[in-house]
CSV table of C-alpha atoms in Angstrom, one decimal:
chain,number,residue,atom,x,y,z
U,237,MET,CA,-14.2,-16.4,3.6
U,238,ILE,CA,-11.2,-14.1,4.1
U,239,ARG,CA,-8.6,-15.7,6.4
U,240,VAL,CA,-7.0,-13.0,8.4
U,241,LEU,CA,-3.7,-13.3,10.3
U,242,ILE,CA,-3.0,-10.7,13.1
U,243,ALA,CA,0.3,-9.8,14.5
U,244,GLU,CA,0.2,-7.2,17.3
U,245,ASP,CA,2.3,-7.0,20.5
U,246,GLN,CA,-0.2,-5.2,22.6
U,247,ALA,CA,-2.7,-7.7,24.0
U,248,ALA,CA,-5.7,-5.3,24.3
U,249,ILE,CA,-5.3,-4.1,20.7
U,250,ARG,CA,-4.8,-7.7,19.5
U,251,ALA,CA,-7.9,-8.9,21.2
U,252,ALA,CA,-10.0,-5.9,19.9
U,253,PHE,CA,-8.9,-6.6,16.3
U,254,SER,CA,-9.6,-10.3,16.7
U,255,ALA,CA,-13.1,-9.6,18.0
U,256,LEU,CA,-13.9,-7.1,15.3
U,257,ILE,CA,-12.7,-9.3,12.5
U,258,SER,CA,-14.2,-12.5,13.8
U,259,ALA,CA,-17.6,-10.8,14.0
U,260,GLN,CA,-17.7,-10.2,10.2
U,261,PRO,CA,-19.6,-12.8,8.2
U,262,ASP,CA,-17.0,-12.9,5.5
U,263,MET,CA,-13.9,-13.1,7.7
U,264,THR,CA,-12.2,-15.4,10.1
U,265,VAL,CA,-9.0,-14.9,12.2
U,266,VAL,CA,-6.6,-17.8,11.6
U,267,TYR,CA,-4.2,-16.7,14.3
U,268,ALA,CA,-3.4,-13.7,16.5
U,269,ALA,CA,0.3,-13.5,17.0
U,270,ARG,CA,2.3,-11.4,19.5
U,271,ASN,CA,5.1,-10.7,17.0
U,272,GLY,CA,6.2,-11.3,13.4
U,273,LEU,CA,8.1,-14.5,14.2
U,274,GLU,CA,4.9,-16.1,15.5
U,275,ALA,CA,2.9,-14.9,12.5
U,276,ILE,CA,5.0,-16.1,9.6
U,277,SER,CA,4.2,-19.8,10.0
U,278,HIS,CA,0.5,-19.3,9.6
U,279,PRO,CA,-1.0,-19.2,6.1
U,280,ALA,CA,-3.7,-16.6,5.5
U,281,ASP,CA,-5.3,-14.5,2.8
U,282,VAL,CA,-4.4,-11.1,4.5
U,283,ALA,CA,-2.0,-10.4,7.3
U,284,VAL,CA,-2.7,-7.4,9.6
U,285,LEU,CA,0.7,-6.5,11.0
U,286,ASP,CA,1.8,-3.9,13.6
U,287,ILE,CA,4.8,-2.2,12.1
U,288,ARG,CA,6.8,-2.2,15.3
U,289,MET,CA,7.0,-5.4,17.4
U,290,PRO,CA,9.6,-7.2,19.4
U,291,ILE,CA,11.6,-10.2,18.1
U,292,MET,CA,10.4,-9.6,14.5
U,293,ASP,CA,8.8,-6.4,13.3
U,294,GLY,CA,6.0,-6.1,10.8
U,295,ILE,CA,8.3,-5.0,7.9
U,296,GLU,CA,10.4,-8.2,8.2
U,297,ALA,CA,7.3,-10.3,8.6
U,298,ALA,CA,5.8,-8.8,5.5
U,299,ARG,CA,9.0,-9.9,3.6
U,300,LYS,CA,8.6,-13.5,4.8
U,301,LEU,CA,4.8,-14.0,4.6
U,302,GLN,CA,3.3,-15.6,1.5
U,303,CYS,CA,0.2,-13.4,1.7
U,304,PRO,CA,-0.4,-9.6,1.2
U,305,ALA,CA,0.1,-7.5,4.3
U,306,LEU,CA,-1.8,-4.5,5.8
U,307,MET,CA,0.5,-2.5,8.0
U,308,LEU,CA,-0.9,-0.9,11.1
U,309,THR,CA,1.0,1.9,12.9
U,310,THR,CA,0.8,4.9,15.1
U,311,PHE,CA,3.8,6.3,13.3
U,312,ARG,CA,3.9,8.5,10.2
U,313,GLU,CA,7.6,8.4,9.6
U,314,GLU,CA,8.4,8.4,5.8
U,315,SER,CA,11.2,5.9,6.2
U,316,LEU,CA,8.9,3.3,7.9
U,317,ILE,CA,6.2,3.7,5.2
U,318,LEU,CA,8.6,3.4,2.3
U,319,ALA,CA,10.4,0.4,4.0
U,320,ALA,CA,7.0,-1.3,4.4
U,321,LEU,CA,6.0,-0.7,0.8
U,322,GLU,CA,9.4,-2.0,-0.4
U,323,ALA,CA,8.9,-5.1,1.8
U,324,GLY,CA,5.7,-5.9,-0.2
U,325,ALA,CA,3.0,-4.4,2.0
U,326,GLN,CA,-0.2,-3.9,0.1
U,327,GLY,CA,-1.8,-1.5,2.6
U,328,PHE,CA,-1.0,1.0,5.3
U,329,LEU,CA,-3.4,2.2,8.0
U,330,LEU,CA,-3.1,4.2,11.1
U,331,LYS,CA,-4.1,2.5,14.4
U,332,ASP,CA,-6.5,5.3,15.2
U,333,SER,CA,-8.5,4.7,12.0
U,334,SER,CA,-12.1,3.6,12.3
U,335,PRO,CA,-13.1,-0.1,12.5
U,336,GLU,CA,-14.9,0.5,9.2
U,337,MET,CA,-11.7,1.6,7.5
U,338,LEU,CA,-9.8,-1.4,8.9
U,339,LEU,CA,-12.5,-3.8,7.5
U,340,ASP,CA,-12.6,-2.0,4.2
U,341,ALA,CA,-8.8,-2.2,3.9
U,342,ILE,CA,-8.8,-6.0,4.6
U,343,ARG,CA,-11.5,-6.6,2.0
U,344,ARG,CA,-9.8,-4.5,-0.6
U,345,ILE,CA,-6.5,-6.2,-0.1
U,346,ALA,CA,-8.1,-9.6,-0.2
U,347,ARG,CA,-9.5,-8.6,-3.7
U,348,GLY,CA,-6.0,-7.9,-4.8
U,349,GLU,CA,-6.2,-4.1,-4.4
U,350,SER,CA,-4.0,-1.8,-2.3
U,351,TYR,CA,-5.1,0.5,0.5
U,352,LEU,CA,-3.3,3.6,1.7
U,353,ASP,CA,-4.6,5.7,4.6
U,354,PRO,CA,-5.1,9.3,3.2
U,355,THR,CA,-2.4,10.7,5.5
U,356,ILE,CA,-0.1,7.9,4.5
U,357,THR,CA,-0.7,8.7,0.8
U,358,ALA,CA,0.2,12.3,1.6
U,359,THR,CA,3.5,11.2,3.1
U,360,VAL,CA,4.4,9.1,0.1
U,361,LEU,CA,3.5,12.0,-2.2
U,362,LYS,CA,5.5,14.4,-0.1
U,363,HIS,CA,8.5,12.1,-0.8
U,364,VAL,CA,7.7,12.1,-4.5
U,365,HIS,CA,7.4,15.9,-4.5
U,366,SER,CA,10.9,16.2,-3.2
U,367,SER,CA,12.3,14.2,-6.1
U,368,GLN,CA,13.1,16.2,-9.2
U,369,THR,CA,13.8,13.3,-11.5
U,370,SER,CA,11.4,11.4,-13.7
U,371,VAL,CA,10.6,7.8,-12.9
U,372,SER,CA,11.0,5.2,-15.6
U,373,THR,CA,11.7,1.6,-16.2
U,374,PRO,CA,12.9,-0.4,-19.2
U,375,GLY,CA,10.1,-0.7,-21.8
U,376,MET,CA,8.5,2.5,-20.7
U,377,THR,CA,8.4,5.3,-23.2
U,378,GLU,CA,9.6,8.8,-22.4
U,379,ARG,CA,6.0,10.1,-22.4
U,380,GLU,CA,4.9,7.2,-20.1
U,381,SER,CA,7.7,8.1,-17.7
U,382,GLU,CA,6.6,11.7,-17.6
U,383,ILE,CA,3.0,10.7,-16.9
U,384,LEU,CA,4.1,8.2,-14.2
U,385,THR,CA,6.0,11.0,-12.5
U,386,LEU,CA,3.0,13.3,-12.6
U,387,ILE,CA,0.7,10.6,-11.2
U,388,CYS,CA,3.1,10.2,-8.3
U,389,GLN,CA,2.9,13.9,-7.8
U,390,GLY,CA,-0.9,13.5,-7.3
U,391,LEU,CA,-2.0,15.2,-10.6
U,392,SER,CA,-5.4,14.2,-12.0
U,393,ASN,CA,-5.8,13.1,-15.6
U,394,ARG,CA,-7.1,16.5,-16.6
U,395,ARG,CA,-4.1,18.3,-14.9
U,396,ILE,CA,-1.7,15.9,-16.6
U,397,ALA,CA,-3.2,16.6,-19.9
U,398,ASP,CA,-3.0,20.4,-19.4
U,399,HIS,CA,0.6,20.1,-18.1
U,400,LEU,CA,1.7,18.1,-21.1
U,401,LYS,CA,-0.6,19.8,-23.6
U,402,ILE,CA,-2.2,16.6,-24.8
U,403,ALA,CA,-5.7,15.3,-24.8
U,404,GLU,CA,-7.1,13.7,-21.7
U,405,THR,CA,-8.0,10.6,-23.7
U,406,THR,CA,-4.4,10.3,-24.6
U,407,VAL,CA,-3.4,10.4,-21.0
U,408,LYS,CA,-5.9,7.6,-20.2
U,409,THR,CA,-4.3,5.5,-23.0
U,410,HIS,CA,-0.8,6.0,-21.5
U,411,ILE,CA,-2.1,5.2,-18.0
U,412,LYS,CA,-3.6,2.0,-19.4
U,413,ASN,CA,-0.3,1.1,-20.9
U,414,LEU,CA,1.5,1.9,-17.6
U,415,LEU,CA,-0.8,-0.4,-15.7
U,416,ARG,CA,-0.1,-3.2,-18.1
U,417,LYS,CA,3.6,-2.7,-18.1
U,418,THR,CA,3.9,-2.5,-14.3
U,419,ASP,CA,1.2,-5.2,-13.8
U,420,THR,CA,-0.7,-2.9,-11.5
U,421,SER,CA,-4.5,-2.3,-11.3
U,422,ASP,CA,-4.9,1.4,-10.4
U,423,ARG,CA,-3.1,4.7,-9.7
U,424,VAL,CA,-2.4,3.9,-6.0
U,425,ASN,CA,-0.7,0.7,-7.1
U,426,LEU,CA,1.3,2.7,-9.6
U,427,VAL,CA,2.7,4.9,-6.8
U,428,ILE,CA,3.4,1.8,-4.6
U,429,TRP,CA,5.1,0.1,-7.6
U,430,ALA,CA,7.3,3.2,-8.1
U,431,ALA,CA,8.2,3.3,-4.4
U,432,ARG,CA,9.1,-0.4,-4.4
U,433,HIS,CA,11.4,0.0,-7.4
U,434,ASP,CA,13.2,3.0,-5.8
U,435,LEU,CA,11.9,5.2,-8.6
U,436,ILE,CA,10.5,7.9,-6.2
């Protein structure tokens, strides 16, 4: 059973989320808070947080919570998205997304995965595209740094291979090493990891 914590300042939206989540056979709502301050004292498996709330917003709450957070927002501002990722948010979803997308995001995050709304991903990648520098970290080879940069730019394995003039199997090997070195599980997590470490 996935224990879900909700923090949303609008009562109607808070009630709708609670009803939807409570109706799922594999989920239960542990608490529905009006702001981040109310939320942080309630343990859960996944926190669903409105990014903008009075008293304490979702970004600050995500920093203080001991569980992964899914941020919900009507805003597409790049600064908010990156701030939330840096605060440790594991997912980002627009409030006008379908109920199915919300439930899928909660389940993925509960499994230890990340979830980014496609339009949010585009915003993150837009930020990456504006950067002309390669991303890297100690222990990462120059080639791995190049590949991480290209992943952040949204290139597929085939396009990375063509760009670097190497075999696609070699690209896959480098990506496997990147996932191990950054302790991430997939390409989305790699982009989030790079954002959190101010590398994009």
